[in-house]
Amino acid sequence: MQTAVGLIGLGLMGKPMALNLLRAGFVVTVWNRTRTRADEVLRAGAQWAESPREVAAESDVVVTIVSDPPALEQVLWGERGVLAGLRPGSVLVDSSTVSPALARRAAEACASRGADFLDAPVTGGTWGAEKGELVFMVGGQAEVLQRVESVLAAMGRRWFLLGPHGAGQTVKLAMNAILALQVQALAEALALVAAAGIPAERLLEVLASSMARAPVLDIKGPLMLQRNFAPSFPLRLMHKDLSLALELAGQLGLPLPATAAARETYSAAKGLVRGGDVDYCAVVRFWENAAAAAERPPEPARGA
Ligand code: NA7
């Protein structure tokens, strides 16, 4: 019998993932908080469900990919949430990036309903989601992973089983800390050469031939120079992940000084966002803002 797959959360990542599940021939049932965001996947052949509970009731495998811990709690435990409809023997795969502790809580809730759980956050951004080339970082049991491999294969190219529940989220938070720090380091170095009057392009040119080169910088460097901040991975979500990494480190009693500094920078850059979403490479605005502030003449002193 064909596996029925449910997908909850049709944001930047979830929508292309749903389209790839449909292309692979799965029967797909979807729900999204804002219904209009489902239009394209419904036109492509997905079925709409009126609630996360109904998605779960229709599905052998349920994939959730929502913004943050409160969103996942709402979708799982909320009124008409996934847990109220989950079938015994089914598998819930959570691809949102949340805390390892929340992943473990979700796993326990699934087990109490006779269902299995995997934390399976992804890396690859919207590009990877569209191409079906995501990489899944998985926490849970090998036997459960085996049962959902065909579903993951429709959306991604690799998956790594990293340990028990929560291990996928732990590695994802560590991964994103690296990406945030690399992009921040480039933004800072660009500010340094620009302040010294050297064209920023020259730094990218040399970087491409140096050991400091990194795939993420090959992509984000030119976008920063073009000021193309169309979100592949939104800055607000990178800020959330840095906060989650620091929360985890706090629980483990581990100092993460570079990550803590990056969280401050991303936090300030998030404060500069007006209107729609921007990609996390817009962290470069932090230094532009600082440079502009340095150029402004000092305010005249007020009062006596
Ligand atoms: P997006 O594009 O911000 O999409 C977030 C999704 O989460 C979207 O479907 C939202 O529904 C949904 N959402 C947000 N809050 C809620 C609540 N409270 N209840 C139900 N659904 C909610 O994020 P991405 O697709 O880029 O990323 C998703 C995850 O992958 C995230 O954890 C990243 O860090 C990695 P909406 O359409 O706004 O109604």
mmCIF file of C-alpha atoms and ligand atoms in Angstrom:
data_model
loop_
_atom_site.group_PDB
_atom_site.id
_atom_site.type_symbol
_atom_site.label_atom_id
_atom_site.label_comp_id
_atom_site.label_asym_id
_atom_site.label_seq_id
_atom_site.Cartn_x
_atom_site.Cartn_y
_atom_site.Cartn_z
ATOM 1 C CA MET A 1 0.000 0.000 0.000
ATOM 2 C CA GLN A 2 1.235 3.516 -0.808
ATOM 3 C CA THR A 3 2.553 5.590 2.098
ATOM 4 C CA ALA A 4 0.278 8.522 2.915
ATOM 5 C CA VAL A 5 2.364 11.528 3.896
ATOM 6 C CA GLY A 6 1.149 14.570 5.815
ATOM 7 C CA LEU A 7 3.024 17.860 5.735
ATOM 8 C CA ILE A 8 2.376 20.682 8.176
ATOM 9 C CA GLY A 9 3.956 24.093 7.598
ATOM 10 C CA LEU A 10 4.105 25.453 4.062
ATOM 11 C CA GLY A 11 6.640 28.222 4.583
ATOM 12 C CA LEU A 12 9.800 28.863 2.578
ATOM 13 C CA MET A 13 10.992 25.287 3.274
ATOM 14 C CA GLY A 14 7.759 23.325 3.617
ATOM 15 C CA LYS A 15 6.234 24.341 0.301
ATOM 16 C CA PRO A 16 9.017 23.032 -1.959
ATOM 17 C CA MET A 17 9.278 19.927 0.244
ATOM 18 C CA ALA A 18 5.559 19.231 -0.300
ATOM 19 C CA LEU A 19 5.957 19.734 -4.062
ATOM 20 C CA ASN A 20 8.819 17.211 -4.115
ATOM 21 C CA LEU A 21 6.742 14.652 -2.182
ATOM 22 C CA LEU A 22 3.999 15.044 -4.796
ATOM 23 C CA ARG A 23 6.514 14.706 -7.647
ATOM 24 C CA ALA A 24 7.737 11.454 -6.070
ATOM 25 C CA GLY A 25 4.172 10.096 -6.249
ATOM 26 C CA PHE A 26 3.154 10.196 -2.571
ATOM 27 C CA VAL A 27 -0.412 10.933 -1.531
ATOM 28 C CA VAL A 28 0.121 14.182 0.371
ATOM 29 C CA THR A 29 -2.216 15.868 2.853
ATOM 30 C CA VAL A 30 -1.280 19.364 4.003
ATOM 31 C CA TRP A 31 -2.243 21.981 6.558
ATOM 32 C CA ASN A 32 -0.861 25.467 7.023
ATOM 33 C CA ARG A 33 -1.936 28.128 9.513
ATOM 34 C CA THR A 34 -2.428 30.595 6.649
ATOM 35 C CA ARG A 35 -4.456 28.670 4.122
ATOM 36 C CA THR A 36 -3.610 30.805 1.075
ATOM 37 C CA ARG A 37 0.017 29.655 1.294
ATOM 38 C CA ALA A 38 -1.236 26.154 0.389
ATOM 39 C CA ASP A 39 -2.696 27.209 -2.999
ATOM 40 C CA GLU A 40 0.254 26.089 -5.093
ATOM 41 C CA VAL A 41 0.607 22.659 -3.467
ATOM 42 C CA LEU A 42 -3.148 22.078 -3.681
ATOM 43 C CA ARG A 43 -3.010 22.882 -7.412
ATOM 44 C CA ALA A 44 -0.134 20.382 -7.682
ATOM 45 C CA GLY A 45 -2.373 17.642 -6.247
ATOM 46 C CA ALA A 46 -2.142 17.762 -2.452
ATOM 47 C CA GLN A 47 -5.232 17.327 -0.271
ATOM 48 C CA TRP A 48 -6.159 19.990 2.262
ATOM 49 C CA ALA A 49 -6.957 19.057 5.868
ATOM 50 C CA GLU A 50 -8.802 21.381 8.234
ATOM 51 C CA SER A 51 -6.370 20.906 11.136
ATOM 52 C CA PRO A 52 -3.064 19.270 12.106
ATOM 53 C CA ARG A 53 -5.147 16.560 13.831
ATOM 54 C CA GLU A 54 -6.823 15.699 10.520
ATOM 55 C CA VAL A 55 -3.473 15.591 8.719
ATOM 56 C CA ALA A 56 -2.243 13.067 11.288
ATOM 57 C CA ALA A 57 -5.425 10.998 11.039
ATOM 58 C CA GLU A 58 -4.904 10.693 7.246
ATOM 59 C CA SER A 59 -1.170 9.900 7.300
ATOM 60 C CA ASP A 60 1.330 7.088 7.872
ATOM 61 C CA VAL A 61 4.165 9.617 8.072
ATOM 62 C CA VAL A 62 3.637 13.202 9.263
ATOM 63 C CA VAL A 63 6.307 15.809 8.533
ATOM 64 C CA THR A 64 6.222 19.084 10.470
ATOM 65 C CA ILE A 65 8.324 22.099 9.461
ATOM 66 C CA VAL A 66 7.257 25.229 11.329
ATOM 67 C CA SER A 67 9.176 28.284 12.525
ATOM 68 C CA ASP A 68 10.149 27.778 16.144
ATOM 69 C CA PRO A 69 9.412 25.978 19.438
ATOM 70 C CA PRO A 70 6.119 27.824 20.200
ATOM 71 C CA ALA A 71 4.866 27.043 16.664
ATOM 72 C CA LEU A 72 5.728 23.353 17.040
ATOM 73 C CA GLU A 73 4.068 23.189 20.468
ATOM 74 C CA GLN A 74 0.941 24.739 18.961
ATOM 75 C CA VAL A 75 0.881 22.329 16.038
ATOM 76 C CA LEU A 76 1.462 19.228 18.195
ATOM 77 C CA TRP A 77 -0.323 19.928 21.487
ATOM 78 C CA GLY A 78 -2.763 22.667 20.482
ATOM 79 C CA GLU A 79 -6.472 22.117 20.134
ATOM 80 C CA ARG A 80 -6.911 19.839 17.094
ATOM 81 C CA GLY A 81 -3.155 19.273 17.120
ATOM 82 C CA VAL A 82 -1.191 16.417 15.553
ATOM 83 C CA LEU A 83 -1.047 14.393 18.776
ATOM 84 C CA ALA A 84 -4.832 14.188 18.932
ATOM 85 C CA GLY A 85 -4.944 12.481 15.538
ATOM 86 C CA LEU A 86 -1.723 10.478 15.320
ATOM 87 C CA ARG A 87 -2.297 6.869 14.269
ATOM 88 C CA PRO A 88 -0.604 4.061 16.249
ATOM 89 C CA GLY A 89 2.276 2.756 14.109
ATOM 90 C CA SER A 90 2.741 6.053 12.299
ATOM 91 C CA VAL A 91 5.893 8.194 12.374
ATOM 92 C CA LEU A 92 6.141 11.901 13.138
ATOM 93 C CA VAL A 93 9.209 13.484 11.517
ATOM 94 C CA ASP A 94 9.889 16.992 12.788
ATOM 95 C CA SER A 95 12.090 19.004 10.446
ATOM 96 C CA SER A 96 11.659 22.336 12.251
ATOM 97 C CA THR A 97 14.700 23.589 14.154
ATOM 98 C CA VAL A 98 13.740 23.552 17.827
ATOM 99 C CA SER A 99 15.452 22.668 21.116
ATOM 100 C CA PRO A 100 16.655 19.104 21.738
ATOM 101 C CA ALA A 101 14.531 19.136 24.911
ATOM 102 C CA LEU A 102 11.380 19.835 22.905
ATOM 103 C CA ALA A 103 12.289 17.038 20.485
ATOM 104 C CA ARG A 104 12.538 14.605 23.415
ATOM 105 C CA ARG A 105 9.183 15.796 24.763
ATOM 106 C CA ALA A 106 7.588 15.268 21.345
ATOM 107 C CA ALA A 107 9.108 11.774 21.162
ATOM 108 C CA GLU A 108 7.597 10.847 24.543
ATOM 109 C CA ALA A 109 4.189 12.181 23.510
ATOM 110 C CA CYS A 110 4.304 10.137 20.293
ATOM 111 C CA ALA A 111 5.347 6.997 22.191
ATOM 112 C CA SER A 112 2.413 7.365 24.567
ATOM 113 C CA ARG A 113 0.141 7.192 21.497
ATOM 114 C CA GLY A 114 1.893 4.161 19.998
ATOM 115 C CA ALA A 115 3.626 6.245 17.320
ATOM 116 C CA ASP A 116 7.300 6.875 16.606
ATOM 117 C CA PHE A 117 9.214 10.124 16.358
ATOM 118 C CA LEU A 118 12.350 11.397 14.664
ATOM 119 C CA ASP A 119 13.869 14.841 15.010
ATOM 120 C CA ALA A 120 15.113 15.527 11.504
ATOM 121 C CA PRO A 121 16.021 19.189 11.009
ATOM 122 C CA VAL A 122 17.480 20.036 7.627
ATOM 123 C CA THR A 123 20.258 22.017 6.055
ATOM 124 C CA GLY A 124 20.338 23.292 2.484
ATOM 125 C CA GLY A 125 18.053 26.331 2.592
ATOM 126 C CA THR A 126 15.329 27.006 0.043
ATOM 127 C CA TRP A 127 17.731 26.058 -2.758
ATOM 128 C CA GLY A 128 18.203 22.569 -1.295
ATOM 129 C CA ALA A 129 14.474 22.242 -0.607
ATOM 130 C CA GLU A 130 13.589 23.135 -4.206
ATOM 131 C CA LYS A 131 16.154 20.787 -5.730
ATOM 132 C CA GLY A 132 15.275 17.939 -3.342
ATOM 133 C CA GLU A 133 18.825 18.075 -2.023
ATOM 134 C CA LEU A 134 18.272 18.669 1.665
ATOM 135 C CA VAL A 135 20.464 16.995 4.257
ATOM 136 C CA PHE A 136 18.608 15.637 7.315
ATOM 137 C CA MET A 137 20.199 15.466 10.769
ATOM 138 C CA VAL A 138 18.318 12.714 12.543
ATOM 139 C CA GLY A 139 17.778 11.775 16.180
ATOM 140 C CA GLY A 140 15.919 8.571 17.018
ATOM 141 C CA GLN A 141 16.030 4.861 16.234
ATOM 142 C CA ALA A 142 17.618 3.302 13.140
ATOM 143 C CA GLU A 143 14.605 1.053 12.552
ATOM 144 C CA VAL A 144 12.248 4.040 12.493
ATOM 145 C CA LEU A 145 14.547 5.941 10.152
ATOM 146 C CA GLN A 146 14.561 2.972 7.803
ATOM 147 C CA ARG A 147 10.750 3.077 7.637
ATOM 148 C CA VAL A 148 10.736 6.697 6.425
ATOM 149 C CA GLU A 149 13.770 6.667 4.129
ATOM 150 C CA SER A 150 11.678 6.729 0.956
ATOM 151 C CA VAL A 151 9.911 9.857 2.250
ATOM 152 C CA LEU A 152 13.191 11.579 3.108
ATOM 153 C CA ALA A 153 14.633 10.571 -0.271
ATOM 154 C CA ALA A 154 11.865 12.529 -2.011
ATOM 155 C CA MET A 155 13.029 15.722 -0.280
ATOM 156 C CA GLY A 156 16.719 15.233 0.339
ATOM 157 C CA ARG A 157 19.871 13.486 -0.768
ATOM 158 C CA ARG A 158 21.464 12.474 2.527
ATOM 159 C CA TRP A 159 20.548 11.764 6.120
ATOM 160 C CA PHE A 160 22.733 11.162 9.133
ATOM 161 C CA LEU A 161 21.546 9.231 12.183
ATOM 162 C CA LEU A 162 23.320 11.074 14.985
ATOM 163 C CA GLY A 163 22.054 9.475 18.188
ATOM 164 C CA PRO A 164 18.903 9.325 20.326
ATOM 165 C CA HIS A 165 16.049 11.852 20.172
ATOM 166 C CA GLY A 166 17.389 15.405 20.304
ATOM 167 C CA ALA A 167 20.725 14.507 18.661
ATOM 168 C CA GLY A 168 19.550 15.782 15.262
ATOM 169 C CA GLN A 169 18.578 19.137 16.775
ATOM 170 C CA THR A 170 21.865 19.372 18.691
ATOM 171 C CA VAL A 171 23.950 18.908 15.548
ATOM 172 C CA LYS A 172 21.713 21.292 13.593
ATOM 173 C CA LEU A 173 22.218 24.043 16.195
ATOM 174 C CA ALA A 174 25.985 23.471 16.090
ATOM 175 C CA MET A 175 25.894 23.585 12.260
ATOM 176 C CA ASN A 176 23.981 26.834 12.168
ATOM 177 C CA ALA A 177 26.348 28.394 14.690
ATOM 178 C CA ILE A 178 29.161 27.685 12.202
ATOM 179 C CA LEU A 179 27.212 29.236 9.309
ATOM 180 C CA ALA A 180 26.242 32.310 11.349
ATOM 181 C CA LEU A 181 29.836 32.829 12.462
ATOM 182 C CA GLN A 182 31.293 32.368 8.972
ATOM 183 C CA VAL A 183 28.896 34.870 7.422
ATOM 184 C CA GLN A 184 29.443 37.301 10.285
ATOM 185 C CA ALA A 185 33.221 36.966 9.894
ATOM 186 C CA LEU A 186 32.971 37.820 6.194
ATOM 187 C CA ALA A 187 30.701 40.802 6.897
ATOM 188 C CA GLU A 188 33.193 42.081 9.475
ATOM 189 C CA ALA A 189 36.165 41.622 7.135
ATOM 190 C CA LEU A 190 34.292 43.386 4.310
ATOM 191 C CA ALA A 191 33.669 46.324 6.645
ATOM 192 C CA LEU A 192 37.376 46.450 7.467
ATOM 193 C CA VAL A 193 38.570 46.611 3.859
ATOM 194 C CA ALA A 194 35.812 49.061 2.893
ATOM 195 C CA ALA A 195 36.746 51.370 5.792
ATOM 196 C CA ALA A 196 40.363 51.260 4.573
ATOM 197 C CA GLY A 197 39.252 52.309 1.081
ATOM 198 C CA ILE A 198 39.852 48.982 -0.677
ATOM 199 C CA PRO A 199 37.020 47.737 -2.936
ATOM 200 C CA ALA A 200 35.184 44.882 -1.203
ATOM 201 C CA GLU A 201 35.291 42.804 -4.417
ATOM 202 C CA ARG A 202 39.058 42.507 -4.037
ATOM 203 C CA LEU A 203 38.635 40.710 -0.707
ATOM 204 C CA LEU A 204 36.205 38.224 -2.307
ATOM 205 C CA GLU A 205 38.642 37.681 -5.161
ATOM 206 C CA VAL A 206 41.465 36.763 -2.801
ATOM 207 C CA LEU A 207 39.158 34.791 -0.520
ATOM 208 C CA ALA A 208 38.226 32.537 -3.449
ATOM 209 C CA SER A 209 41.882 31.464 -3.696
ATOM 210 C CA SER A 210 42.569 31.140 0.000
ATOM 211 C CA MET A 211 42.124 28.609 2.791
ATOM 212 C CA ALA A 212 39.427 30.859 4.283
ATOM 213 C CA ARG A 213 37.210 29.982 1.342
ATOM 214 C CA ALA A 214 33.923 28.275 2.246
ATOM 215 C CA PRO A 215 30.927 27.237 0.123
ATOM 216 C CA VAL A 216 28.568 29.389 2.172
ATOM 217 C CA LEU A 217 30.795 32.431 1.605
ATOM 218 C CA ASP A 218 31.014 31.720 -2.140
ATOM 219 C CA ILE A 219 27.215 32.127 -2.186
ATOM 220 C CA LYS A 220 26.654 34.837 0.409
ATOM 221 C CA GLY A 221 29.648 37.089 -0.429
ATOM 222 C CA PRO A 222 28.398 38.269 -3.840
ATOM 223 C CA LEU A 223 24.834 38.596 -2.486
ATOM 224 C CA MET A 224 26.111 40.862 0.286
ATOM 225 C CA LEU A 225 27.920 43.074 -2.232
ATOM 226 C CA GLN A 226 24.829 43.224 -4.464
ATOM 227 C CA ARG A 227 22.711 43.908 -1.358
ATOM 228 C CA ASN A 228 20.468 41.060 -2.458
ATOM 229 C CA PHE A 229 18.864 40.007 0.808
ATOM 230 C CA ALA A 230 16.030 37.851 -0.608
ATOM 231 C CA PRO A 231 15.554 35.264 2.143
ATOM 232 C CA SER A 232 16.927 31.777 1.549
ATOM 233 C CA PHE A 233 17.282 31.370 5.298
ATOM 234 C CA PRO A 234 15.657 34.295 7.125
ATOM 235 C CA LEU A 235 17.756 36.315 9.556
ATOM 236 C CA ARG A 236 15.016 36.042 12.224
ATOM 237 C CA LEU A 237 15.360 32.227 12.114
ATOM 238 C CA MET A 238 19.167 32.348 12.326
ATOM 239 C CA HIS A 239 18.782 34.581 15.379
ATOM 240 C CA LYS A 240 16.359 32.014 16.859
ATOM 241 C CA ASP A 241 18.866 29.205 16.242
ATOM 242 C CA LEU A 242 21.721 31.103 17.887
ATOM 243 C CA SER A 243 19.466 31.645 20.899
ATOM 244 C CA LEU A 244 18.605 27.921 20.955
ATOM 245 C CA ALA A 245 22.314 27.002 20.747
ATOM 246 C CA LEU A 246 23.084 29.312 23.675
ATOM 247 C CA GLU A 247 20.154 27.912 25.660
ATOM 248 C CA LEU A 248 21.485 24.386 25.113
ATOM 249 C CA ALA A 249 25.036 25.433 26.020
ATOM 250 C CA GLY A 250 23.672 27.043 29.190
ATOM 251 C CA GLN A 251 21.985 23.756 30.141
ATOM 252 C CA LEU A 252 25.265 21.928 29.537
ATOM 253 C CA GLY A 253 27.329 24.520 31.446
ATOM 254 C CA LEU A 254 29.413 25.237 28.359
ATOM 255 C CA PRO A 255 30.580 28.748 27.391
ATOM 256 C CA LEU A 256 30.138 29.652 23.691
ATOM 257 C CA PRO A 257 31.691 33.132 23.563
ATOM 258 C CA ALA A 258 31.810 33.489 19.758
ATOM 259 C CA THR A 259 28.212 32.316 19.402
ATOM 260 C CA ALA A 260 27.114 34.712 22.147
ATOM 261 C CA ALA A 261 28.758 37.640 20.341
ATOM 262 C CA ALA A 262 27.169 36.585 17.046
ATOM 263 C CA ARG A 263 23.750 36.439 18.675
ATOM 264 C CA GLU A 264 24.171 40.106 19.675
ATOM 265 C CA THR A 265 25.142 41.103 16.135
ATOM 266 C CA TYR A 266 22.265 39.185 14.539
ATOM 267 C CA SER A 267 19.960 40.639 17.161
ATOM 268 C CA ALA A 268 21.010 44.190 16.243
ATOM 269 C CA ALA A 269 20.694 43.404 12.508
ATOM 270 C CA LYS A 270 17.224 41.971 13.154
ATOM 271 C CA GLY A 271 16.320 45.298 14.751
ATOM 272 C CA LEU A 272 17.219 47.049 11.470
ATOM 273 C CA VAL A 273 14.717 44.987 9.426
ATOM 274 C CA ARG A 274 11.779 47.010 8.142
ATOM 275 C CA GLY A 275 8.919 45.262 6.376
ATOM 276 C CA GLY A 276 9.463 41.786 4.913
ATOM 277 C CA ASP A 277 11.955 39.051 5.648
ATOM 278 C CA VAL A 278 15.662 39.333 4.805
ATOM 279 C CA ASP A 279 18.285 36.618 4.519
ATOM 280 C CA TYR A 280 20.777 36.189 7.349
ATOM 281 C CA CYS A 281 23.554 37.596 5.148
ATOM 282 C CA ALA A 282 21.848 40.961 5.832
ATOM 283 C CA VAL A 283 23.860 40.815 9.064
ATOM 284 C CA VAL A 284 26.292 42.935 6.966
ATOM 285 C CA ARG A 285 23.961 45.874 7.734
ATOM 286 C CA PHE A 286 25.219 45.834 11.319
ATOM 287 C CA TRP A 287 28.608 47.199 10.164
ATOM 288 C CA GLU A 288 27.085 49.520 7.560
ATOM 289 C CA ASN A 289 24.937 50.965 10.289
ATOM 290 C CA ALA A 290 27.926 51.323 12.587
ATOM 291 C CA ALA A 291 29.946 53.030 9.820
ATOM 292 C CA ALA A 292 27.077 55.428 9.049
ATOM 293 C CA ALA A 293 26.748 56.276 12.748
ATOM 294 C CA ALA A 294 30.494 56.973 12.927
ATOM 295 C CA GLU A 295 30.220 59.406 9.986
ATOM 296 C CA ARG A 296 27.343 61.399 11.516
ATOM 297 C CA PRO A 297 28.477 64.630 13.233
ATOM 298 C CA PRO A 298 27.995 64.435 16.995
ATOM 299 C CA GLU A 299 24.647 65.733 18.319
ATOM 300 C CA PRO A 300 24.985 69.150 19.996
ATOM 301 C CA ALA A 301 24.869 68.867 23.765
ATOM 302 C CA ARG A 302 21.474 69.676 25.243
ATOM 303 C CA GLY A 303 20.565 71.608 28.335
ATOM 304 C CA ALA A 304 22.866 73.636 30.527
HETATM 305 P P1 NA7 B 1 8.927 30.246 7.369
HETATM 306 O O1 NA7 B 1 8.981 30.530 5.917
HETATM 307 O O2 NA7 B 1 8.891 31.372 8.342
HETATM 308 O O3 NA7 B 1 7.634 29.313 7.621
HETATM 309 C C1 NA7 B 1 7.227 29.025 8.926
HETATM 310 C C2 NA7 B 1 6.046 28.091 8.915
HETATM 311 O O4 NA7 B 1 5.622 27.900 10.279
HETATM 312 C C3 NA7 B 1 4.838 28.653 8.155
HETATM 313 O O5 NA7 B 1 4.148 27.585 7.561
HETATM 314 C C4 NA7 B 1 4.026 29.259 9.294
HETATM 315 O O6 NA7 B 1 2.658 29.386 9.012
HETATM 316 C C5 NA7 B 1 4.241 28.236 10.379
HETATM 317 N N1 NA7 B 1 3.928 28.757 11.706
HETATM 318 C C6 NA7 B 1 4.552 29.766 12.362
HETATM 319 N N2 NA7 B 1 3.975 29.957 13.584
HETATM 320 C C7 NA7 B 1 2.976 29.051 13.676
HETATM 321 C C8 NA7 B 1 2.045 28.736 14.692
HETATM 322 N N3 NA7 B 1 2.012 29.404 15.855
HETATM 323 N N4 NA7 B 1 1.150 27.754 14.457
HETATM 324 C C9 NA7 B 1 1.184 27.070 13.281
HETATM 325 N N5 NA7 B 1 2.048 27.296 12.285
HETATM 326 C C10 NA7 B 1 2.945 28.280 12.485
HETATM 327 O O7 NA7 B 1 10.136 29.304 7.835
HETATM 328 P P2 NA7 B 1 11.003 28.276 6.968
HETATM 329 O O8 NA7 B 1 10.091 27.464 6.122
HETATM 330 O O9 NA7 B 1 12.151 28.992 6.348
HETATM 331 O O10 NA7 B 1 11.639 27.382 8.140
HETATM 332 C C11 NA7 B 1 10.881 26.412 8.814
HETATM 333 C C12 NA7 B 1 11.744 25.710 9.842
HETATM 334 O O11 NA7 B 1 12.880 25.065 9.212
HETATM 335 C C13 NA7 B 1 12.366 26.626 10.891
HETATM 336 O O12 NA7 B 1 12.403 25.977 12.147
HETATM 337 C C14 NA7 B 1 13.773 26.876 10.369
HETATM 338 O O13 NA7 B 1 14.639 27.277 11.405
HETATM 339 C C15 NA7 B 1 14.117 25.599 9.688
HETATM 340 P P3 NA7 B 1 2.070 30.718 8.255
HETATM 341 O O14 NA7 B 1 2.242 30.467 6.795
HETATM 342 O O15 NA7 B 1 2.905 31.885 8.747
HETATM 343 O O16 NA7 B 1 0.674 30.804 8.697
#
